[in-house]
Short mmCIF file of C-alpha atoms and ligand atoms in Angstrom, two decimals:
data_model
loop_
_atom_site.label_atom_id
_atom_site.label_comp_id
_atom_site.label_asym_id
_atom_site.label_seq_id
_atom_site.Cartn_x
_atom_site.Cartn_y
_atom_site.Cartn_z
CA UNK A 100 11.58 132.84 -112.29
CA UNK A 101 8.74 135.04 -113.56
CA UNK A 102 5.24 133.60 -113.85
CA UNK A 103 3.34 134.45 -116.99
CA UNK A 104 -0.39 134.00 -117.56
CA UNK A 105 -1.52 134.21 -121.19
CA UNK A 106 -5.09 135.15 -122.13
CA UNK A 107 -6.47 134.01 -125.48
CA UNK A 108 -9.80 133.88 -127.28
CA UNK A 109 -9.00 131.84 -130.37
CA UNK A 110 -6.36 129.92 -132.26
CA UNK A 111 -3.50 130.99 -129.99
CA UNK A 112 -0.66 131.23 -132.50
CA UNK A 113 0.97 134.15 -130.64
CA UNK A 114 0.69 132.21 -127.39
CA UNK A 115 2.36 129.27 -129.11
CA UNK A 116 5.17 131.49 -130.43
CA UNK A 117 5.83 132.75 -126.89
CA UNK A 118 5.79 129.23 -125.45
CA UNK A 119 8.09 127.93 -128.20
CA UNK A 120 10.54 130.78 -127.62
CA UNK A 121 11.48 129.12 -124.32
CA UNK A 122 12.30 132.44 -122.65
CA UNK A 123 14.90 131.97 -119.92
CA UNK A 124 13.60 133.00 -116.50
CA UNK A 125 9.97 132.72 -117.60
CA UNK A 126 7.42 130.08 -116.71
CA UNK A 127 4.11 129.98 -118.59
CA UNK A 128 1.96 129.27 -115.54
CA UNK A 129 -1.41 129.12 -117.31
CA UNK A 130 -3.31 129.84 -120.50
CA UNK A 131 -6.83 131.16 -119.93
CA UNK A 132 -9.57 131.61 -122.54
CA UNK A 133 -12.92 133.36 -122.35
CA UNK A 134 -14.06 130.93 -125.06
CA UNK A 135 -14.16 127.25 -124.10
CA UNK A 136 -13.75 126.24 -127.77
CA UNK A 137 -10.59 128.28 -128.36
CA UNK A 138 -8.15 126.20 -130.41
CA UNK A 139 -5.23 127.57 -128.42
CA UNK A 140 -6.34 125.72 -125.27
CA UNK A 141 -5.50 122.30 -126.69
CA UNK A 142 -2.21 123.63 -128.06
CA UNK A 143 -1.30 124.84 -124.56
CA UNK A 144 -2.31 121.51 -123.01
CA UNK A 145 -0.07 119.80 -125.58
CA UNK A 146 2.83 121.72 -124.03
CA UNK A 147 1.76 120.55 -120.56
CA UNK A 148 0.55 124.01 -119.57
CA UNK A 149 -2.41 124.35 -117.20
CA UNK A 150 -5.45 125.79 -118.97
CA UNK A 151 -8.63 127.45 -117.77
CA UNK A 152 -11.77 128.09 -119.82
CA UNK A 153 -13.96 130.79 -118.33
CA UNK A 154 -17.00 131.33 -120.53
CA UNK A 155 -17.90 135.02 -120.49
CA UNK A 156 -21.45 134.18 -121.61
CA UNK A 157 -22.17 132.63 -118.22
CA UNK A 158 -21.67 135.93 -116.39
CA UNK A 159 -24.17 138.74 -115.83
CA UNK A 160 -21.86 141.46 -117.13
CA UNK A 161 -18.33 142.68 -117.70
CA UNK A 162 -17.65 143.51 -114.06
CA UNK A 163 -18.69 140.06 -112.87
CA UNK A 164 -16.69 138.33 -115.58
CA UNK A 165 -13.54 140.40 -115.09
CA UNK A 166 -13.68 139.82 -111.33
CA UNK A 167 -13.87 136.05 -111.89
CA UNK A 168 -11.12 136.26 -114.49
CA UNK A 169 -8.84 138.18 -112.12
CA UNK A 170 -9.46 135.57 -109.41
CA UNK A 171 -8.38 132.82 -111.85
CA UNK A 172 -5.34 134.77 -113.01
CA UNK A 173 -4.23 135.53 -109.45
CA UNK A 174 -4.19 131.83 -108.54
CA UNK A 175 -1.03 131.68 -110.66
CA UNK A 176 0.65 134.70 -109.00
CA UNK A 177 1.58 136.27 -112.33
CA UNK A 178 4.45 138.69 -112.79
CA UNK A 179 3.15 139.32 -116.30
CA UNK A 180 -0.24 138.93 -118.01
CA UNK A 181 0.00 138.54 -121.78
CA UNK A 182 -3.02 139.23 -123.98
CA UNK A 183 -2.55 137.15 -127.11
CA UNK A 184 -5.57 137.50 -129.34
CA UNK A 185 -7.76 138.12 -126.29
CA UNK A 186 -10.83 139.69 -127.84
CA UNK A 187 -12.75 141.20 -124.93
CA UNK A 188 -12.95 144.79 -123.82
CA UNK A 189 -11.42 145.02 -120.35
CA UNK A 190 -13.00 146.89 -117.45
CA UNK A 191 -11.02 149.75 -115.95
CA UNK A 192 -10.71 147.93 -112.63
CA UNK A 193 -9.21 144.89 -114.35
CA UNK A 194 -6.71 146.99 -116.28
CA UNK A 195 -5.65 148.91 -113.18
CA UNK A 196 -5.06 145.68 -111.28
CA UNK A 197 -2.42 144.59 -113.81
CA UNK A 198 -1.18 147.95 -115.07
CA UNK A 199 2.56 147.89 -115.75
CA UNK A 200 2.54 144.10 -115.94
CA UNK A 201 0.08 143.44 -118.79
CA UNK A 202 1.03 143.42 -122.48
CA UNK A 203 -1.16 143.24 -125.59
CA UNK A 204 -0.47 142.73 -129.27
CA UNK A 205 -2.57 144.60 -131.80
CA UNK A 206 -2.47 143.98 -135.56
CA UNK A 207 -1.78 147.54 -136.70
CA UNK A 208 0.80 150.25 -136.37
CA UNK A 209 -0.75 152.01 -133.39
CA UNK A 210 -2.00 154.65 -132.90
CA UNK A 211 -3.50 153.98 -136.37
CA UNK A 212 -6.40 151.55 -136.69
CA UNK A 213 -7.39 150.80 -133.13
CA UNK A 214 -10.32 148.41 -132.70
CA UNK A 215 -11.49 145.69 -135.06
CA UNK A 216 -10.98 144.83 -138.76
CA UNK A 217 -7.58 146.52 -138.87
CA UNK A 218 -6.38 144.84 -142.08
CA UNK A 219 -9.55 145.60 -144.04
CA UNK A 220 -9.46 149.22 -142.90
CA UNK A 221 -5.76 149.55 -143.77
CA UNK A 222 -6.39 148.26 -147.29
CA UNK A 223 -9.41 150.53 -147.71
CA UNK A 224 -7.38 153.52 -146.52
CA UNK A 225 -4.75 152.80 -149.17
CA UNK A 226 -1.82 152.81 -146.71
CA UNK A 227 1.42 151.47 -148.15
CA UNK A 228 2.72 149.92 -144.95
CA UNK A 229 0.96 148.06 -142.17
CA UNK A 230 2.21 146.17 -139.17
CA UNK A 231 1.78 145.22 -135.58
CA UNK A 232 2.34 146.70 -132.14
CA UNK A 233 3.11 145.29 -128.70
CA UNK A 234 2.11 147.70 -125.95
CA UNK A 235 1.47 147.92 -122.25
CA UNK A 236 -2.27 147.89 -121.55
CA UNK A 237 -3.90 151.03 -120.18
CA UNK A 238 -7.64 151.69 -119.72
CA UNK A 239 -8.06 153.32 -123.13
CA UNK A 240 -8.56 150.69 -125.85
CA UNK A 241 -5.43 149.81 -127.89
CA UNK A 242 -3.38 152.61 -126.46
CA UNK A 243 -0.66 152.48 -123.85
CA UNK A 244 3.12 152.66 -124.02
CA UNK A 245 4.51 151.02 -127.15
CA UNK A 246 7.13 148.32 -126.60
CA UNK A 247 7.77 147.03 -130.13
CA UNK A 248 6.48 147.43 -133.65
CA UNK A 249 7.14 145.68 -136.95
CA UNK A 250 6.31 146.98 -140.39
CA UNK A 251 5.23 145.08 -143.50
CA UNK A 252 4.35 146.37 -146.97
CA UNK A 253 0.77 146.45 -148.20
CA UNK A 254 1.09 144.97 -151.69
CA UNK A 255 -1.16 145.65 -154.67
CA UNK A 256 -3.81 142.97 -154.78
CA UNK A 257 -3.61 142.21 -151.06
CA UNK A 258 -6.84 141.09 -149.48
CA UNK A 259 -7.52 140.98 -145.74
CA UNK A 260 -6.24 137.40 -145.41
CA UNK A 261 -2.99 138.01 -147.28
CA UNK A 262 -2.18 141.10 -145.25
CA UNK A 263 -3.17 139.40 -141.98
CA UNK A 264 -0.85 136.48 -142.73
CA UNK A 265 2.08 138.82 -143.48
CA UNK A 266 1.48 140.74 -140.26
CA UNK A 267 1.00 137.58 -138.16
CA UNK A 268 4.45 136.33 -139.18
CA UNK A 269 5.93 139.48 -137.66
CA UNK A 270 3.75 139.18 -134.55
CA UNK A 271 5.32 135.79 -133.89
CA UNK A 272 8.72 137.49 -133.95
CA UNK A 273 8.14 140.61 -131.91
CA UNK A 274 5.83 139.31 -129.18
CA UNK A 275 8.29 136.73 -127.79
CA UNK A 276 10.98 139.41 -128.02
CA UNK A 277 8.89 141.91 -126.07
CA UNK A 278 8.05 139.31 -123.40
CA UNK A 279 11.74 138.45 -123.14
CA UNK A 280 12.58 142.13 -122.57
CA UNK A 281 9.94 142.33 -119.83
CA UNK A 282 11.28 139.19 -118.14
CA UNK A 283 14.81 140.61 -118.32
CA UNK A 284 13.46 143.79 -116.66
CA UNK A 285 14.76 145.89 -119.53
CA UNK A 286 11.58 147.85 -120.28
CA UNK A 287 11.57 151.33 -118.78
CA UNK A 288 8.31 153.29 -118.99
CA UNK A 289 8.57 157.04 -118.58
CA UNK A 290 6.02 159.65 -119.60
CA UNK A 291 4.06 157.06 -121.57
CA UNK A 292 7.10 156.01 -123.58
CA UNK A 293 9.10 152.82 -123.38
CA UNK A 294 12.85 152.63 -123.67
CA UNK A 295 15.01 149.55 -123.60
CA UNK A 296 17.66 149.34 -120.93
CA UNK A 297 21.13 148.61 -122.36
CA UNK A 298 19.81 148.75 -125.93
CA UNK A 299 22.32 148.01 -128.66
CA UNK A 300 22.04 150.13 -131.76
CA UNK A 301 20.39 148.33 -134.65
CA UNK A 302 17.83 145.57 -134.66
CA UNK A 303 17.72 145.06 -130.92
CA UNK A 304 16.16 148.50 -130.48
CA UNK A 305 12.56 148.84 -129.36
CA UNK A 306 11.32 149.34 -132.92
CA UNK A 307 12.01 146.01 -134.52
CA UNK A 308 12.40 146.07 -138.29
CA UNK A 309 11.07 143.09 -140.23
CA UNK A 310 13.56 140.50 -141.41
CA UNK A 311 11.45 139.77 -144.44
CA UNK A 312 8.07 140.69 -145.84
C1 GAR B 432 -3.51 138.48 -133.74
O1 GAR B 432 -3.33 138.94 -135.05
C2 GAR B 432 -3.59 139.63 -132.75
O2 GAR B 432 -2.80 140.74 -133.12
C3 GAR B 432 -5.05 139.99 -132.84
O3 GAR B 432 -5.72 138.76 -132.94
C4 GAR B 432 -4.87 137.82 -133.59
C5 GAR B 432 -4.81 136.59 -132.70
O4 GAR B 432 -4.20 135.52 -133.35
N1 GAR B 432 -5.46 140.73 -131.69
C6 GAR B 432 -6.37 141.71 -131.72
O5 GAR B 432 -6.96 142.03 -132.72
C7 GAR B 432 -6.61 142.38 -130.38
N2 GAR B 432 -7.27 143.62 -130.56
P1 GAR B 432 -3.71 134.28 -132.51
O6 GAR B 432 -4.90 133.78 -131.68
O7 GAR B 432 -3.32 133.26 -133.54
O8 GAR B 432 -2.55 134.69 -131.65
#
């Protein structure tokens, strides 16, 4: 059984998708938020999952907060740390502690549109497709070996909310899939690239096409 700790900052819909997927061999050991008012905490409690709220505002700085966060995470002896809408910049020391066993989901087709306001910037740039990326976390923001991506169209008349909703639907598909692959020990990272052990041709490949828009 692999222990998973999920970090959130807000509504927690990706966390919920992972919990609902019921991944064999995985146990969601805890959900931790840096915001005590994160909606996802009560969702997690509803599933009987242990939750921790660690308010980053109560700490002197990033190093102090990340050290306290790591201490909380390590109580649950995680095999995998999953960032699911966790909206804090991580210190290098924190990233290195969990490197190779920490995944993030970002709402763009990386390496395009790192950082914030991805949907607004995609619309402003006039791109015709957008999407989402699951990747291993490395010290550089929103980079790191790519595990899975899904693509959606950007439609005429889309605003930020419409595009975000279309992308989020795909996030709920690919993040549980990526976590499942990790738990099955099928992700091989070599030279900054991820391949999937025993991949079938077609939709089970590491680039997951959308089922619908
Ligand atoms: C998701 O769209 C996720 O990709 C994004 O925040 C949202 C969280 O939603 N993450 C980032 O922007 C990280 N840079 P959720 O709380 O409902 O899962």
